Amino acid sequence: MRLILNLLVAFLVTSFMNAQESDYALVEKTVGYYLDGGTNNDFETLKKAFHETATMKYITDEYKEVNALEFFGKMKPGPKQNRKTKIDYINVTGHAANVKLEIEYPNFTFIDYMNLLKINGEWKIVSKIFYKKNHDIK
């Protein structure tokens, strides 16, 4: 009986870890659509990452809030962007996740914070906030 109980616990722990890992990979894939679409000026790829009602909130001279797809929908096809992208972290808890990204251009870096939800079995970005960090040019 004890052996069966131990095997059951091991199975449940392994199953939970595999589910978490697969959600982690799926979140990473979703964020990859955003990063690849932006780098390659490919709106069709980028929009795969976002829920249709996703918001983007940011501060320029003042606080702004826009529909993310409407904002990025102005993207024009063109040459690949001169930038480096990095996923700093991915946190997944159940059907919610958040991700921190760095998108480095020659003179500045965007720090993006993405919130995602697993909607009908598919991970989608539902909100984004960001900060533009200028590089000190010497």
XYZ file of C-alpha atoms in Angstrom:
138
model
C 0.000 0.000 0.000
C 2.802 2.367 0.906
C 4.506 1.727 -2.461
C 1.290 2.510 -4.335
C 0.840 5.734 -2.355
C 4.445 6.787 -3.066
C 4.032 6.025 -6.772
C 0.792 8.007 -6.882
C 2.418 11.015 -5.210
C 5.397 10.815 -7.595
C 3.032 10.614 -10.579
C 0.999 13.609 -9.417
C 4.122 15.710 -8.758
C 5.576 14.795 -12.159
C 2.280 15.541 -13.905
C 2.027 18.931 -12.202
C 5.631 19.801 -13.103
C 5.096 18.783 -16.748
C 1.918 20.889 -16.944
C 3.778 23.873 -15.502
C 6.669 23.373 -17.913
C 4.381 23.125 -20.914
C 2.523 26.300 -19.867
C 5.903 27.995 -19.399
C 6.903 26.960 -22.940
C 3.563 28.110 -24.345
C 3.899 31.518 -22.659
C 7.423 31.758 -24.076
C 6.047 30.923 -27.538
C 3.343 33.601 -27.251
C 5.857 36.238 -26.194
C 8.072 35.059 -29.060
C 5.329 36.056 -31.528
C 5.454 39.563 -30.078
C 9.248 39.787 -30.176
C 9.667 38.206 -33.634
C 6.823 40.219 -35.135
C 8.293 43.465 -33.832
C 11.836 42.642 -34.896
C 10.727 41.679 -38.406
C 8.023 44.372 -38.833
C 5.501 41.560 -39.241
C 2.131 42.549 -37.786
C 0.534 39.187 -38.654
C 3.028 37.377 -36.418
C 2.901 40.010 -33.671
C -0.898 39.960 -33.414
C -0.862 36.209 -32.621
C 0.475 37.191 -29.184
C -2.348 39.536 -28.179
C -5.945 39.140 -27.136
C -8.132 41.421 -29.282
C -8.957 43.631 -26.273
C -5.393 43.819 -24.923
C -4.373 47.179 -23.542
C -1.087 48.999 -23.630
C -0.501 51.588 -20.929
C 2.460 53.923 -20.850
C 3.716 57.367 -19.968
C 5.226 59.855 -22.390
C 4.461 63.403 -21.288
C 1.315 61.993 -19.716
C -0.413 58.683 -18.983
C -1.813 56.957 -22.080
C -3.902 53.842 -22.575
C -4.583 52.297 -25.992
C -5.720 49.048 -27.570
C -2.453 47.208 -28.239
C -3.496 45.811 -31.633
C -4.684 49.202 -32.848
C -1.358 50.701 -31.757
C 0.757 48.015 -33.442
C -1.577 47.887 -36.451
C 0.225 51.007 -37.722
C 3.336 48.853 -38.232
C 4.643 48.989 -41.798
C 6.524 46.108 -43.436
C 10.194 46.917 -43.765
C 13.709 45.759 -43.024
C 14.502 43.860 -39.856
C 14.858 46.073 -36.762
C 18.356 46.627 -35.358
C 17.612 45.358 -31.861
C 18.353 42.582 -29.385
C 15.582 40.939 -27.400
C 15.738 39.115 -24.096
C 13.199 37.450 -21.832
C 14.245 38.366 -18.282
C 11.680 36.161 -16.571
C 8.428 34.280 -16.982
C 6.120 33.608 -14.028
C 3.214 31.206 -14.477
C 0.577 30.519 -11.837
C -2.405 28.534 -13.018
C -4.034 30.398 -15.894
C -2.174 33.688 -15.249
C 1.374 34.682 -16.206
C 3.614 37.704 -16.345
C 6.773 38.290 -18.323
C 9.535 40.902 -18.255
C 11.264 41.642 -21.562
C 14.175 43.815 -22.628
C 14.289 45.121 -26.188
C 17.600 46.854 -26.759
C 18.111 49.322 -29.605
C 21.401 51.189 -30.186
C 20.333 54.284 -28.192
C 17.634 53.023 -25.824
C 16.047 49.937 -24.307
C 12.374 49.182 -23.819
C 11.557 47.321 -20.614
C 8.205 45.591 -21.214
C 5.994 43.963 -18.603
C 3.393 41.658 -20.133
C 0.415 40.080 -18.398
C -1.025 36.966 -20.002
C -4.059 34.793 -19.418
C -4.778 31.294 -20.678
C -8.041 31.904 -22.525
C -9.827 28.865 -23.980
C -6.577 26.903 -23.686
C -4.449 29.550 -25.448
C -2.028 32.016 -23.835
C -2.627 35.636 -24.866
C -1.146 38.954 -23.776
C -3.967 40.931 -22.175
C -1.986 43.955 -21.041
C 1.382 45.575 -21.504
C 3.147 48.386 -19.689
C 6.612 49.594 -20.574
C 9.437 51.991 -19.795
C 11.854 53.484 -22.325
C 15.356 53.682 -20.846
C 17.719 55.957 -22.783
C 21.351 54.899 -22.980
C 23.995 57.293 -21.850
C 25.868 58.185 -25.034
C 29.495 59.105 -24.473
